[in-house]
PDB file of C-alpha atoms in Angstrom:
ATOM      1  CA  GLN A   1     128.425 118.642  91.709  1.00  0.00           C
ATOM      2  CA  VAL A   2     125.571 121.078  92.305  1.00  0.00           C
ATOM      3  CA  GLN A   3     122.116 119.595  92.714  1.00  0.00           C
ATOM      4  CA  LEU A   4     118.655 120.989  93.379  1.00  0.00           C
ATOM      5  CA  VAL A   5     116.269 118.678  95.186  1.00  0.00           C
ATOM      6  CA  GLU A   6     112.581 119.448  95.577  1.00  0.00           C
ATOM      7  CA  SER A   7     110.340 117.948  98.224  1.00  0.00           C
ATOM      8  CA  GLY A   8     106.913 118.460  99.746  1.00  0.00           C
ATOM      9  CA  GLY A   9     104.595 117.566  96.881  1.00  0.00           C
ATOM     10  CA  GLY A  10     101.600 115.309  97.264  1.00  0.00           C
ATOM     11  CA  LEU A  11      97.831 114.973  97.103  1.00  0.00           C
ATOM     12  CA  VAL A  12      95.703 117.662  98.750  1.00  0.00           C
ATOM     13  CA  GLN A  13      92.038 118.573  98.704  1.00  0.00           C
ATOM     14  CA  PRO A  14      90.841 121.823  97.139  1.00  0.00           C
ATOM     15  CA  GLY A  15      91.294 124.668  99.590  1.00  0.00           C
ATOM     16  CA  GLY A  16      94.180 122.910 101.275  1.00  0.00           C
ATOM     17  CA  SER A  17      97.840 123.842 101.634  1.00  0.00           C
ATOM     18  CA  LEU A  18     101.232 122.427 100.792  1.00  0.00           C
ATOM     19  CA  ARG A  19     104.763 123.662 101.336  1.00  0.00           C
ATOM     20  CA  LEU A  20     107.409 122.819  98.764  1.00  0.00           C
ATOM     21  CA  SER A  21     111.134 122.965  99.471  1.00  0.00           C
ATOM     22  CA  CYS A  22     114.075 123.266  97.094  1.00  0.00           C
ATOM     23  CA  ALA A  23     117.492 122.563  98.568  1.00  0.00           C
ATOM     24  CA  ALA A  24     120.647 123.364  96.629  1.00  0.00           C
ATOM     25  CA  SER A  25     123.654 121.233  97.535  1.00  0.00           C
ATOM     26  CA  GLY A  26     127.299 121.132  96.508  1.00  0.00           C
ATOM     27  CA  SER A  27     130.044 123.734  96.496  1.00  0.00           C
ATOM     28  CA  ILE A  28     128.131 126.937  95.849  1.00  0.00           C
ATOM     29  CA  PHE A  29     129.641 130.409  95.848  1.00  0.00           C
ATOM     30  CA  ASN A  30     126.417 132.362  95.386  1.00  0.00           C
ATOM     31  CA  ILE A  31     122.772 131.850  94.491  1.00  0.00           C
ATOM     32  CA  TYR A  32     121.246 134.795  92.686  1.00  0.00           C
ATOM     33  CA  THR A  33     117.640 133.948  91.854  1.00  0.00           C
ATOM     34  CA  MET A  34     115.585 130.937  92.892  1.00  0.00           C
ATOM     35  CA  ASN A  35     112.408 130.203  90.980  1.00  0.00           C
ATOM     36  CA  TRP A  36     109.458 127.856  91.032  1.00  0.00           C
ATOM     37  CA  TYR A  37     107.847 126.658  87.808  1.00  0.00           C
ATOM     38  CA  ARG A  38     105.028 124.266  87.040  1.00  0.00           C
ATOM     39  CA  GLN A  39     104.190 122.112  84.083  1.00  0.00           C
ATOM     40  CA  THR A  40     101.301 119.897  83.030  1.00  0.00           C
ATOM     41  CA  PRO A  41     101.535 117.217  80.304  1.00  0.00           C
ATOM     42  CA  GLY A  42     101.692 118.671  76.817  1.00  0.00           C
ATOM     43  CA  LYS A  43     102.112 122.239  78.001  1.00  0.00           C
ATOM     44  CA  GLN A  44     105.062 124.550  78.486  1.00  0.00           C
ATOM     45  CA  ARG A  45     106.755 125.061  81.808  1.00  0.00           C
ATOM     46  CA  ASP A  46     105.449 128.264  83.364  1.00  0.00           C
ATOM     47  CA  LEU A  47     107.126 130.486  85.937  1.00  0.00           C
ATOM     48  CA  VAL A  48     105.110 130.609  89.161  1.00  0.00           C
ATOM     49  CA  ALA A  49     107.269 132.615  91.561  1.00  0.00           C
ATOM     50  CA  SER A  50     110.755 134.123  91.837  1.00  0.00           C
ATOM     51  CA  ILE A  51     112.909 135.370  94.673  1.00  0.00           C
ATOM     52  CA  ILE A  52     116.222 137.196  94.425  1.00  0.00           C
ATOM     53  CA  SER A  53     119.032 136.986  96.941  1.00  0.00           C
ATOM     54  CA  GLY A  54     117.933 140.208  98.614  1.00  0.00           C
ATOM     55  CA  GLY A  55     114.407 138.867  99.135  1.00  0.00           C
ATOM     56  CA  GLY A  56     112.471 140.625  96.389  1.00  0.00           C
ATOM     57  CA  THR A  57     109.696 138.470  94.936  1.00  0.00           C
ATOM     58  CA  ASN A  58     107.503 138.168  91.878  1.00  0.00           C
ATOM     59  CA  TYR A  59     104.469 135.992  91.219  1.00  0.00           C
ATOM     60  CA  ALA A  60     102.362 134.825  88.315  1.00  0.00           C
ATOM     61  CA  ASP A  61      98.935 136.470  88.382  1.00  0.00           C
ATOM     62  CA  SER A  62      97.273 133.079  88.809  1.00  0.00           C
ATOM     63  CA  VAL A  63      98.905 132.508  92.222  1.00  0.00           C
ATOM     64  CA  LYS A  64      99.124 136.022  93.677  1.00  0.00           C
ATOM     65  CA  GLY A  65      97.631 136.163  97.161  1.00  0.00           C
ATOM     66  CA  ARG A  66      97.684 132.362  97.507  1.00  0.00           C
ATOM     67  CA  PHE A  67     101.350 131.357  97.109  1.00  0.00           C
ATOM     68  CA  THR A  68     104.344 132.733  98.970  1.00  0.00           C
ATOM     69  CA  ILE A  69     107.959 132.173  97.971  1.00  0.00           C
ATOM     70  CA  SER A  70     110.736 132.517 100.540  1.00  0.00           C
ATOM     71  CA  ARG A  71     114.346 131.477 100.946  1.00  0.00           C
ATOM     72  CA  ASP A  72     116.864 130.673 103.639  1.00  0.00           C
ATOM     73  CA  ASN A  73     120.220 131.795 102.273  1.00  0.00           C
ATOM     74  CA  ALA A  74     122.130 130.052 105.049  1.00  0.00           C
ATOM     75  CA  LYS A  75     120.596 126.745 103.994  1.00  0.00           C
ATOM     76  CA  ASN A  76     120.607 127.441 100.220  1.00  0.00           C
ATOM     77  CA  THR A  77     116.933 126.539 100.273  1.00  0.00           C
ATOM     78  CA  ALA A  78     113.823 128.064  98.753  1.00  0.00           C
ATOM     79  CA  TYR A  79     110.252 127.379  99.792  1.00  0.00           C
ATOM     80  CA  LEU A  80     106.874 127.730  98.158  1.00  0.00           C
ATOM     81  CA  GLN A  81     103.946 127.954 100.551  1.00  0.00           C
ATOM     82  CA  MET A  82     100.796 127.169  98.613  1.00  0.00           C
ATOM     83  CA  ASN A  83      97.449 127.996 100.198  1.00  0.00           C
ATOM     84  CA  SER A  84      93.854 127.872  98.955  1.00  0.00           C
ATOM     85  CA  LEU A  85      94.871 125.290  96.389  1.00  0.00           C
ATOM     86  CA  LYS A  86      92.672 124.732  93.357  1.00  0.00           C
ATOM     87  CA  PRO A  87      92.419 121.753  90.994  1.00  0.00           C
ATOM     88  CA  GLU A  88      94.021 123.895  88.297  1.00  0.00           C
ATOM     89  CA  ASP A  89      97.166 124.108  90.453  1.00  0.00           C
ATOM     90  CA  THR A  90      97.733 120.416  89.742  1.00  0.00           C
ATOM     91  CA  ALA A  91     101.113 120.094  88.004  1.00  0.00           C
ATOM     92  CA  THR A  92     104.684 118.996  88.372  1.00  0.00           C
ATOM     93  CA  TYR A  93     106.524 121.770  90.192  1.00  0.00           C
ATOM     94  CA  TYR A  94     110.150 122.438  89.359  1.00  0.00           C
ATOM     95  CA  CYS A  95     112.762 124.497  91.116  1.00  0.00           C
ATOM     96  CA  GLY A  96     115.302 126.465  89.110  1.00  0.00           C
ATOM     97  CA  ALA A  97     118.241 128.495  90.357  1.00  0.00           C
ATOM     98  CA  ASP A  98     120.682 130.955  88.816  1.00  0.00           C
ATOM     99  CA  LEU A  99     123.831 130.221  90.761  1.00  0.00           C
ATOM    100  CA  GLU A 100     127.603 130.265  90.721  1.00  0.00           C
ATOM    101  CA  PRO A 101     129.398 127.138  91.897  1.00  0.00           C
ATOM    102  CA  VAL A 102     132.780 127.516  93.537  1.00  0.00           C
ATOM    103  CA  GLY A 103     135.438 127.688  90.821  1.00  0.00           C
ATOM    104  CA  ARG A 104     132.956 127.336  87.988  1.00  0.00           C
ATOM    105  CA  ALA A 105     130.929 129.600  85.719  1.00  0.00           C
ATOM    106  CA  ARG A 106     127.556 130.966  86.722  1.00  0.00           C
ATOM    107  CA  SER A 107     124.777 128.840  85.244  1.00  0.00           C
ATOM    108  CA  TYR A 108     121.159 127.784  85.605  1.00  0.00           C
ATOM    109  CA  TYR A 109     120.271 124.581  87.400  1.00  0.00           C
ATOM    110  CA  TRP A 110     117.036 122.566  87.584  1.00  0.00           C
ATOM    111  CA  GLY A 111     115.574 120.179  90.086  1.00  0.00           C
ATOM    112  CA  GLN A 112     113.882 116.916  89.172  1.00  0.00           C
ATOM    113  CA  GLY A 113     110.349 118.100  89.959  1.00  0.00           C
ATOM    114  CA  THR A 114     107.725 117.195  92.527  1.00  0.00           C
ATOM    115  CA  GLN A 115     104.107 116.339  91.770  1.00  0.00           C
ATOM    116  CA  VAL A 116     101.276 118.367  93.266  1.00  0.00           C
ATOM    117  CA  THR A 117      97.752 117.031  92.814  1.00  0.00           C
ATOM    118  CA  VAL A 118      94.723 118.976  94.026  1.00  0.00           C
ATOM    119  CA  SER A 119      91.646 116.770  94.035  1.00  0.00           C
ATOM    120  CA  SER A 120      88.767 115.732  96.230  1.00  0.00           C
TER     121      SER A 120
END
């Protein structure tokens, strides 16, 4: 059973930093893309950052220059380093991964989400 588990959320003051982690567990053959999304109540889930297996990255304009996505392929883990946080970054952050489990079809998996609150 493949699972994605996020960690690292919490309460931080404006201008502060947090580092989120997303660990994929289970029998995994390959992970293609790992993504971070965020969602606030009543709004759609928006893509924040993406990283492919080779290391190429993409970011939403709202986080460029402040957030950095990375991954450790040996650990099947993605990270989101968030610096210069603003109150508008407050959201539930979700990890998503396009991956192929061993012996099963390639599919998209979601984590359960971790809350990030930026407030003084």
